[in-house]
Tab-separated table of C-alpha atoms in Angstrom:
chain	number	residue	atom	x	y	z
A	110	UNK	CA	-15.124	-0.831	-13.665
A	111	UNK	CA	-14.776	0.366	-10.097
A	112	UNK	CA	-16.264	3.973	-10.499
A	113	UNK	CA	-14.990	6.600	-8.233
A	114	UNK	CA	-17.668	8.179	-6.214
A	115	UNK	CA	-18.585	11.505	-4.475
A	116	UNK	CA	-18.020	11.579	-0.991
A	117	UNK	CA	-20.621	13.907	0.044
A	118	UNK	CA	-23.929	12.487	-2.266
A	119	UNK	CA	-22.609	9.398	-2.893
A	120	UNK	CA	-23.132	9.190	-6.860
A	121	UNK	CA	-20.465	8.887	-9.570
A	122	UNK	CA	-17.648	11.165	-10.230
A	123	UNK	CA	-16.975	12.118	-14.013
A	124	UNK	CA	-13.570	12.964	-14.318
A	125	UNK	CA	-12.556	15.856	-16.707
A	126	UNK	CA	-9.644	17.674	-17.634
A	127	UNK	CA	-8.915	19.324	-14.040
A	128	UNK	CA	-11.945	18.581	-11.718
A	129	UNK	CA	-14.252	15.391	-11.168
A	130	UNK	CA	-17.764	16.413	-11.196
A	131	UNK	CA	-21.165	14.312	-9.594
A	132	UNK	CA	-24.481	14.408	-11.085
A	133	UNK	CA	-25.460	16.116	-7.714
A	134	UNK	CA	-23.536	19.038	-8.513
A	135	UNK	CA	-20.059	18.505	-5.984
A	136	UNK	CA	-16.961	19.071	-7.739
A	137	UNK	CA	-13.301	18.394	-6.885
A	138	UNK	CA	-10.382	19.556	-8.278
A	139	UNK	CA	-7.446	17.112	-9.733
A	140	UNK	CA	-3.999	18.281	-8.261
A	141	UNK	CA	-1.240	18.777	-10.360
A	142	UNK	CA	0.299	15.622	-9.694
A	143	UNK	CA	-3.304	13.533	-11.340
A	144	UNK	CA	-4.618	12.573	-7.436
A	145	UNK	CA	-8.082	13.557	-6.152
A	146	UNK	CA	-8.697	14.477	-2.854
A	147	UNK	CA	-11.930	13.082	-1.691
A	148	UNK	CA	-10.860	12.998	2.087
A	149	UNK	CA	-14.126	14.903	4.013
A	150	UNK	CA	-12.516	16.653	6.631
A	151	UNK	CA	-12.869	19.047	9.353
A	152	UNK	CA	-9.654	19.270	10.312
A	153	UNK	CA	-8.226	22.070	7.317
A	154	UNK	CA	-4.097	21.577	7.484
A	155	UNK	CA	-3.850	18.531	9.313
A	156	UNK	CA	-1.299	15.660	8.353
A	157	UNK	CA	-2.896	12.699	7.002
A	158	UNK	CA	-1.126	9.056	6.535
A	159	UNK	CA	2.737	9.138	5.770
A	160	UNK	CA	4.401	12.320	5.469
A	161	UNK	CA	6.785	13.644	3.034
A	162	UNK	CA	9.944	12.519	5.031
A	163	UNK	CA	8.677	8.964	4.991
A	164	UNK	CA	7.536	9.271	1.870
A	165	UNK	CA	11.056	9.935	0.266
A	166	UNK	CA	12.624	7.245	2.621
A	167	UNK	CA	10.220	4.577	1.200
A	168	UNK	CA	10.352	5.877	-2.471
A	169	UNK	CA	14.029	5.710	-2.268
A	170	UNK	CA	14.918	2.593	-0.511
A	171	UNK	CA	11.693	1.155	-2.828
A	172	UNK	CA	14.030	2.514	-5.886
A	173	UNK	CA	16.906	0.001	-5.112
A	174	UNK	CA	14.775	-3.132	-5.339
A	175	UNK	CA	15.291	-4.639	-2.041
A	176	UNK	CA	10.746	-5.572	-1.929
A	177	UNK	CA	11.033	-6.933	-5.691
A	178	UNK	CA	10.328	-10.115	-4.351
A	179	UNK	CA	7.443	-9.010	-2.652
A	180	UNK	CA	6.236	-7.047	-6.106
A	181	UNK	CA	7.014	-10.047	-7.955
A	182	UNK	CA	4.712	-12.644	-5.708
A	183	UNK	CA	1.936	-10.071	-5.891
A	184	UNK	CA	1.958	-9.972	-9.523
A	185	UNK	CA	2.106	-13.374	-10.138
A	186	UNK	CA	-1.070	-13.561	-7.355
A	187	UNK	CA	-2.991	-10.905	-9.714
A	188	UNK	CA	-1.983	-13.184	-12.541
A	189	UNK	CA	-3.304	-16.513	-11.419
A	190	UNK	CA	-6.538	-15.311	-9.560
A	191	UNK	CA	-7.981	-13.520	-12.769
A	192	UNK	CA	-9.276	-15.110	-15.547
A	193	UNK	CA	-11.277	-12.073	-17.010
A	194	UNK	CA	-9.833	-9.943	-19.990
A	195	UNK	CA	-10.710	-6.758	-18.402
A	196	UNK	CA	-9.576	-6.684	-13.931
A	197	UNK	CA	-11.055	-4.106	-11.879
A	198	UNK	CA	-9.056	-3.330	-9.391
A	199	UNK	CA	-8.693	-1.162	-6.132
A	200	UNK	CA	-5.660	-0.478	-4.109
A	201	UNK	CA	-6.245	0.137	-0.390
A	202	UNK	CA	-3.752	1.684	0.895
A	203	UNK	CA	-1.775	2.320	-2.286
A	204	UNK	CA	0.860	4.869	-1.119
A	205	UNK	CA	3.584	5.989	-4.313
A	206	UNK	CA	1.673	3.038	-6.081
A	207	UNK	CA	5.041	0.829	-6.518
A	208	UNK	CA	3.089	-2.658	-6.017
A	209	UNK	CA	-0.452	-1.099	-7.989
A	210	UNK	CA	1.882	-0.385	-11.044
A	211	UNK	CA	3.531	-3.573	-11.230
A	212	UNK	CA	0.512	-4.944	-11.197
A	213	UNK	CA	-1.033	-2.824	-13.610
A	214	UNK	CA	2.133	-3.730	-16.034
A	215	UNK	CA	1.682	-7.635	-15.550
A	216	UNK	CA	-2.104	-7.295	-15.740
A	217	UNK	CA	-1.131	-5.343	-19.736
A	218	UNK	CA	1.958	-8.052	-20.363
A	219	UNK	CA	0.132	-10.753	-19.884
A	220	UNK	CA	-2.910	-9.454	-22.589
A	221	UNK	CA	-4.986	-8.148	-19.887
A	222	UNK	CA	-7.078	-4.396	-19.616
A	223	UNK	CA	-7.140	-3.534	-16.441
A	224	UNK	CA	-9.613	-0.720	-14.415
A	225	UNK	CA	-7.269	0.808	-11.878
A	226	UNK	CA	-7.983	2.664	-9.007
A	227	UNK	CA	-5.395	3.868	-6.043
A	228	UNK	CA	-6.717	5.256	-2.765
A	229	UNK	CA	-4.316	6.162	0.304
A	230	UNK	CA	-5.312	8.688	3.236
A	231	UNK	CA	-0.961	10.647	2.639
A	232	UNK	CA	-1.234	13.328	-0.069
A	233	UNK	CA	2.772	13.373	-0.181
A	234	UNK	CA	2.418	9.559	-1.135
A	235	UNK	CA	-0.136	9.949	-4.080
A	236	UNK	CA	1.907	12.894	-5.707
A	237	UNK	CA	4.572	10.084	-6.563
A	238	UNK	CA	1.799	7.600	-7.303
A	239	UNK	CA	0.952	9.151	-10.872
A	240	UNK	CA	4.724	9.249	-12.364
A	241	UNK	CA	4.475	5.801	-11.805
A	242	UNK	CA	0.987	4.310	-13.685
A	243	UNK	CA	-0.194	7.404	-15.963
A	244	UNK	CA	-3.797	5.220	-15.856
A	245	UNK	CA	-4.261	4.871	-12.049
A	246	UNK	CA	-6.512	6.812	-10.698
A	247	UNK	CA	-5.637	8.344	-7.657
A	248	UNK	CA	-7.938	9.390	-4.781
A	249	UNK	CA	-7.017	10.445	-1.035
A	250	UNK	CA	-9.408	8.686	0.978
A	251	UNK	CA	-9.660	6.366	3.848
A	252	UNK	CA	-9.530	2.513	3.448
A	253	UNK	CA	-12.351	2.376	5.708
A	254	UNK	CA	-14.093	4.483	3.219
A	255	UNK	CA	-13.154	3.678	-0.252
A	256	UNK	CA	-14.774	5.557	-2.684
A	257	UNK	CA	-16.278	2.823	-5.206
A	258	UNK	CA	-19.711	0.971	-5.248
A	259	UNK	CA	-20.369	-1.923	-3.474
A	260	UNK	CA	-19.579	-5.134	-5.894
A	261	UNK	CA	-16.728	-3.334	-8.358
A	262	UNK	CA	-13.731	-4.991	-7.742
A	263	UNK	CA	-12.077	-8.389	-8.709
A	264	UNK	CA	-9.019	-7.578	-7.122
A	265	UNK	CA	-8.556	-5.783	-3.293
A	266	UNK	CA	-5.168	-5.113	-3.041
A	267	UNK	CA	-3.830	-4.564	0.650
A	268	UNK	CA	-0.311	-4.203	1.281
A	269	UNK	CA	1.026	-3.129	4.935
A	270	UNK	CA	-2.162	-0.703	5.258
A	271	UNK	CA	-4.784	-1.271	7.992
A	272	UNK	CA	-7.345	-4.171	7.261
A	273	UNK	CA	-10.455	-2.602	6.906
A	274	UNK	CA	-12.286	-5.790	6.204
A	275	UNK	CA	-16.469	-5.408	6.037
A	276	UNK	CA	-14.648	-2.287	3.622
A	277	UNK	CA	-13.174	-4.974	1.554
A	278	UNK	CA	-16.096	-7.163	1.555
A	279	UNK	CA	-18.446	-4.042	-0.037
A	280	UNK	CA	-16.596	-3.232	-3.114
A	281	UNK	CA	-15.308	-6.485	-3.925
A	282	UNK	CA	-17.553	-8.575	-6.414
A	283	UNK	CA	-18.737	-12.216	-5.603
A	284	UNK	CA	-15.499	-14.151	-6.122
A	285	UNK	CA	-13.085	-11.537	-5.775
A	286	UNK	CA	-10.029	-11.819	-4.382
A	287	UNK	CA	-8.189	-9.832	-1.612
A	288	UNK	CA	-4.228	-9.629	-1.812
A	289	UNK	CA	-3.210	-9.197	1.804
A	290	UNK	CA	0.579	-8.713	3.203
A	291	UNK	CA	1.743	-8.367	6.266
A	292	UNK	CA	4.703	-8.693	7.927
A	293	UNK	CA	5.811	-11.666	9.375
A	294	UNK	CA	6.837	-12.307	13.268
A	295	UNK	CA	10.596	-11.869	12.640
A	296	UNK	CA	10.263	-9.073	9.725
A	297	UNK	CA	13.529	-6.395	10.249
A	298	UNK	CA	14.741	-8.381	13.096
A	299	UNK	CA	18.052	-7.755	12.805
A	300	UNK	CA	17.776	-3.878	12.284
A	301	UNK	CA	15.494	-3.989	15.343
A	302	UNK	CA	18.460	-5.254	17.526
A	303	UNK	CA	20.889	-2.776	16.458
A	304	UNK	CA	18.637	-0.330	17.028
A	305	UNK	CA	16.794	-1.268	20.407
A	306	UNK	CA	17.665	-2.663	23.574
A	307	UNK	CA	14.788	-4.634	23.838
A	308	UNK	CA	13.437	-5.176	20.496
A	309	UNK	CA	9.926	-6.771	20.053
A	310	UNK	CA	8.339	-9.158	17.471
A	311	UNK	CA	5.769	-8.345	15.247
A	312	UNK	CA	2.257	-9.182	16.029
A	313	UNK	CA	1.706	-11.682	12.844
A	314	UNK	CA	-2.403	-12.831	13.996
A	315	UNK	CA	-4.405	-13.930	11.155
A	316	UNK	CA	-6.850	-10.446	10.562
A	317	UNK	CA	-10.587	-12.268	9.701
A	318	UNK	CA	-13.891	-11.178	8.057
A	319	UNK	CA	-16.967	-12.812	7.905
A	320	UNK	CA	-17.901	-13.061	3.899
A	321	UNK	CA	-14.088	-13.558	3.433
A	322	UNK	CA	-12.283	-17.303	3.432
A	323	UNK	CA	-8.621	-17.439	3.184
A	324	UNK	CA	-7.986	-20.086	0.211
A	325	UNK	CA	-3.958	-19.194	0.391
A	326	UNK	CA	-0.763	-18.155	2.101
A	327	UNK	CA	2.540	-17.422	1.144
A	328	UNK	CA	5.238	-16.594	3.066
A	329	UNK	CA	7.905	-14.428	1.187
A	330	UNK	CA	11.808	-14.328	3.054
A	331	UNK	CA	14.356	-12.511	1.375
A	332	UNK	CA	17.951	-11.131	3.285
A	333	UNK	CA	18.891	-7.701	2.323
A	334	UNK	CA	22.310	-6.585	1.846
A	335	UNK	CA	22.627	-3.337	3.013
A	336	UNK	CA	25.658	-2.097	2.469
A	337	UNK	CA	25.276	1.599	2.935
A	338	UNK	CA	24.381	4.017	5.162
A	339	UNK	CA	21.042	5.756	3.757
A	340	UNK	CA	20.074	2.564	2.748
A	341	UNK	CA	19.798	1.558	6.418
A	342	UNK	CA	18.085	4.831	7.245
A	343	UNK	CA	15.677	5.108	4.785
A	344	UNK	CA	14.767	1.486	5.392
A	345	UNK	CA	13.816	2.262	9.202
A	346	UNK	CA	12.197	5.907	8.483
A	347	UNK	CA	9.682	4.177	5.784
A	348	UNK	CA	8.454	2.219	9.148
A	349	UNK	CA	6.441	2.983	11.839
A	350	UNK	CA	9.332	3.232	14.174
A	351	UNK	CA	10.724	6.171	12.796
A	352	UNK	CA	7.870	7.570	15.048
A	353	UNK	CA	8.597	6.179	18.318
A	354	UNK	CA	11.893	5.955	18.582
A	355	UNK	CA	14.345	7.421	21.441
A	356	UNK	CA	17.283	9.456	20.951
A	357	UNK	CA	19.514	7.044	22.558
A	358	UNK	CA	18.161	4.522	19.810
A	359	UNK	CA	18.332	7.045	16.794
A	360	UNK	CA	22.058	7.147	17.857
A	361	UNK	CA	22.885	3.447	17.082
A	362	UNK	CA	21.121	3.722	14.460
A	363	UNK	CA	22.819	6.426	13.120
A	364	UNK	CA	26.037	4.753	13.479
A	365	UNK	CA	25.487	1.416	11.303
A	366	UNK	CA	27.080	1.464	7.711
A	367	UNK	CA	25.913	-1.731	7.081
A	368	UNK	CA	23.792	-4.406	7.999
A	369	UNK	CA	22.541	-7.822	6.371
A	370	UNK	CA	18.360	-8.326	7.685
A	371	UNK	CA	16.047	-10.548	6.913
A	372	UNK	CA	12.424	-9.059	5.216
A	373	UNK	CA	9.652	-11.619	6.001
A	374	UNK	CA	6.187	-11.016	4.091
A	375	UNK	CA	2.932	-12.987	4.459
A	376	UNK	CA	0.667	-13.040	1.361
A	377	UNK	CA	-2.565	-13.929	2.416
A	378	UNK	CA	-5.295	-14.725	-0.308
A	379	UNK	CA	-8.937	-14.064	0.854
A	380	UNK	CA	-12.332	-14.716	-1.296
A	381	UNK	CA	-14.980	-13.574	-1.083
């Protein structure tokens, strides 16, 4: 069972009613929403990971089911790469926790217990995380930190967040597996070209480890129908773009009602 751990001694966290507490004496306090925030920082106020807008965009286009086949190939990945009655699992880079409690839900359909635990650096993404696994446990932290011991985890999962690999390699147990997707080359194309004059392709290079082999890879295509408005929006504010993008560009893009796009995925199974 992937323990959560304090990030200032190091040992494990006991969780109680409102606070998790080390042996050492740190304490942290459980928000409202079930998350703890075991981010050590110096910089008090400062936005961390996705923020609320692209939060929303995400949990709402997320809502309509357009990534099911994505959540469906994961699942079935947790399914076939765990033979154990009880899966430990860690989700790097979890955000609202749609693909963590899918899983979670396949992992308990198909007779399985399951050890859950969600970490993402966004505060606004964990406080949708718990309405949607009441047994996740949630922690704001950094994937290149991840607050378990070394050796916990069956199961890495890794879904558009940064690959944090020797990370990865630490807390997962001899054997485990890491779930990796990323998109593919010519993932959003077609929104990209309504959008930009001179749209770009993805950069789709294999990310490696030492201590992890790839053993699989799955490519996942799917073409959405979009046949609305906010659809279209919240589909290209839930991306990195959202960020970067000129006014001349938010124009067009504000202008589209409705657009068909291809989403390409790549599943990549590592183990280590």
């Amino acid at each position: 069972m992937p323990e959560l751990l304090c990030p200032v001694c190091g040992q494990i966290l006991t969780q109680g009613e409102k606070t998790y507490l080390c042996a050492g004496g740190h304490s942290f306090d459980r928000a409202k929403s079930g998350y703890v925030n075991l981010l050590i920082s110096h910089q008090s106020g400062t936005q961390h990971g996705d923020d609320k807008g692209m939060v929303r965009a995400r949990r709402a286009f997320l809502q309509r089911g357009y990534y099911e086949p994505l959540q469906k190939a994961l699942c079935k990945a947790a399914l076939r790469y765990t033979d154990d009655q009880c899966v430990d699992l860690v989700d790097a880079g979890c955000g609202e926790c749609y693909y963590t409690a899918a899983i979670e839900q396949a992992l308990l359909d198909a007779g399985k217990e399951s050890s859950i635990v969600g970490v993402d650096i966004s505060k606004d993404a964990l406080r949708f995380g718990d309405k949607r696994g009441k047994n996740l446990r949630l922690a704001v932290a950094s994937v290149y930190h991840i607050p378990v011991q070394p050796d916990s985890c069956d199961i890495v999962l890794n879904v558009f967040a940064p690959f944090a690999g020797e990370e990865y390699l630490r807390v997962l147990k001899p054997g485990g597996i890491l779930l990796h997707v990323s998109p593919d080359e010519e993932h959003l194309w077609e929104l990209k070209q309504a959008v930009y004059e001179m749209p770009y392709r993805n950069d789709a290079a294999l990310p490696q480890q030492e201590g992890l082999t790839i053993i699989a890879e799955e490519k996942i295509c799917c073409t959405l129908h979009l046949s609305c408005h906010d659809d279209i929006v919240n589909l290209f504010h839930m991306t990195p773009y959202a960020h970067k993008t000129s006014i001349g560009d938010i124009a067009r893009l504000d202008a589209l009602e409705q657009l068909d796009v291809a989403a390409e995925f790549v599943l990549r199974i590592y183990q280590k």
